[in-house]
Short mmCIF file of C-alpha atoms in Angstrom, two decimals:
data_model
loop_
_atom_site.label_atom_id
_atom_site.label_comp_id
_atom_site.label_asym_id
_atom_site.label_seq_id
_atom_site.Cartn_x
_atom_site.Cartn_y
_atom_site.Cartn_z
CA LEU A 29 31.66 -5.69 -60.23
CA LEU A 30 28.54 -5.41 -62.34
CA ILE A 31 26.94 -8.38 -60.49
CA SER A 32 27.91 -6.76 -57.05
CA ALA A 33 26.27 -3.37 -58.17
CA PHE A 34 23.09 -5.25 -59.39
CA ARG A 35 23.02 -6.93 -56.06
CA ASN A 36 23.45 -3.67 -54.06
CA LEU A 37 20.87 -2.13 -56.32
CA ARG A 38 18.36 -5.08 -55.86
CA ALA A 39 18.95 -4.99 -52.07
CA ASP A 40 18.35 -1.19 -51.93
CA LEU A 41 15.10 -1.67 -54.06
CA LYS A 42 13.97 -4.56 -51.75
CA GLU A 43 14.60 -2.20 -48.79
CA GLU A 44 12.94 0.74 -50.25
CA MET A 45 9.88 -1.62 -51.08
CA ARG A 46 9.62 -2.93 -47.58
CA VAL A 47 9.54 0.78 -46.31
CA LEU A 48 6.96 1.73 -48.64
CA LYS A 49 4.89 -1.47 -47.89
CA GLU A 50 5.23 -0.36 -44.05
CA GLU A 51 4.19 3.18 -44.83
CA VAL A 52 1.31 2.01 -46.79
CA ARG A 53 0.19 -0.35 -43.98
CA ASP A 54 0.52 2.74 -41.54
CA LEU A 55 -1.49 4.80 -43.80
CA LYS A 56 -4.21 2.21 -44.07
CA GLU A 57 -4.51 1.95 -40.35
CA GLU A 58 -4.70 5.71 -39.98
CA VAL A 59 -7.47 5.70 -42.34
CA ARG A 60 -9.24 3.13 -40.62
CA ASP A 61 -8.73 4.95 -37.53
CA LEU A 62 -9.98 8.26 -39.10
CA LYS A 63 -13.10 6.34 -40.32
CA GLU A 64 -14.04 5.16 -36.93
CA GLU A 65 -13.58 8.73 -35.51
CA MET A 66 -15.83 9.96 -38.35
CA ARG A 67 -18.59 7.26 -37.50
CA ALA A 68 -18.37 8.12 -33.82
CA SER A 69 -18.56 11.73 -34.48
CA GLU A 70 -21.53 11.00 -36.86
CA ASP A 71 -23.41 9.00 -34.16
CA ARG A 72 -22.69 11.80 -31.53
CA LEU A 73 -24.04 14.39 -34.04
CA ASN A 74 -27.14 12.26 -34.95
CA LYS A 75 -27.81 11.52 -31.20
CA ARG A 76 -27.67 15.36 -30.43
CA ILE A 77 -29.77 16.21 -33.39
CA ASP A 78 -32.41 13.75 -31.99
CA GLU A 79 -32.18 15.02 -28.70
CA VAL A 80 -32.39 18.75 -29.76
CA ARG A 81 -35.48 17.60 -32.07
CA THR A 82 -37.15 15.93 -29.01
CA GLU A 83 -36.57 19.09 -26.73
CA MET A 84 -38.11 21.26 -29.38
CA LYS A 85 -41.09 19.11 -29.74
CA GLU A 86 -41.66 19.06 -26.00
CA GLU A 87 -41.31 22.93 -25.72
CA VAL A 88 -43.71 23.23 -28.90
CA ARG A 89 -46.25 20.87 -27.12
CA ALA A 90 -45.91 22.81 -23.79
CA SER A 91 -46.48 26.03 -25.55
CA GLU A 92 -49.42 24.82 -27.43
CA GLU A 93 -50.88 23.70 -24.17
CA ARG A 94 -50.30 27.11 -22.51
CA VAL A 95 -51.89 28.80 -25.57
CA ASN A 96 -54.92 26.38 -25.61
CA ARG A 97 -55.54 26.98 -22.04
CA ARG A 98 -55.41 30.78 -22.38
CA ILE A 99 -57.83 30.49 -25.26
CA ASP A 100 -60.25 28.39 -23.05
CA GLU A 101 -59.85 31.11 -20.31
CA VAL A 102 -60.67 33.93 -22.78
CA LYS A 103 -63.71 31.89 -24.22
CA GLU A 104 -65.03 31.46 -20.77
CA GLU A 105 -64.47 35.17 -19.94
CA MET A 106 -66.28 36.08 -23.24
CA ARG A 107 -69.29 33.72 -22.22
CA GLU A 108 -69.38 35.31 -18.85
CA VAL A 109 -69.33 38.86 -20.41
CA LYS A 110 -72.24 37.79 -22.90
CA GLY A 111 -74.00 36.68 -19.82
CA GLU A 112 -73.56 39.90 -18.00
CA MET A 113 -74.68 41.87 -20.99
CA LYS A 114 -77.92 39.88 -21.39
CA GLU A 115 -78.51 40.51 -17.77
CA LEU A 116 -77.72 44.34 -18.18
CA LYS A 117 -79.98 44.49 -21.32
CA ALA A 118 -82.73 42.68 -19.34
CA LEU A 119 -82.43 45.34 -16.52
CA LEU A 120 -82.26 48.29 -18.99
CA ILE A 121 -85.34 47.05 -20.87
CA GLN A 122 -87.04 46.68 -17.44
CA ALA A 123 -86.11 50.09 -16.11
CA LEU A 124 -87.20 51.87 -19.47
CA GLN A 125 -90.58 49.89 -19.08
CA LEU A 126 -90.94 51.05 -15.43
CA SER A 127 -89.69 54.67 -16.17
CA PRO A 128 -92.42 57.26 -15.85
CA ALA A 129 -90.65 59.26 -18.69
CA ALA A 130 -91.00 56.07 -20.99
CA LYS A 131 -94.80 56.07 -20.59
CA PRO A 132 -96.78 58.56 -22.84
#
């Protein structure tokens, strides 16, 4: 009777060990799957970060080009205004020199 009980206990323990080993195997597989999903998610995230970074650089570059063009336009306008002011100054000096009121 004792030997029979021992054999039954041993059989039960073997079955329990088999079930536990199977659970461990399943858990390991699940962990591998989760790691693969994490790597794939990380890859997608890094790719998106690179895309956004590239888009931002392109937008900044385009903005810089627009600002630089506008600066060049303003500089040209300032040169034109300076030229017009010189012409007006010359005309004013000439008018003052020709004016009878300016002569003593």
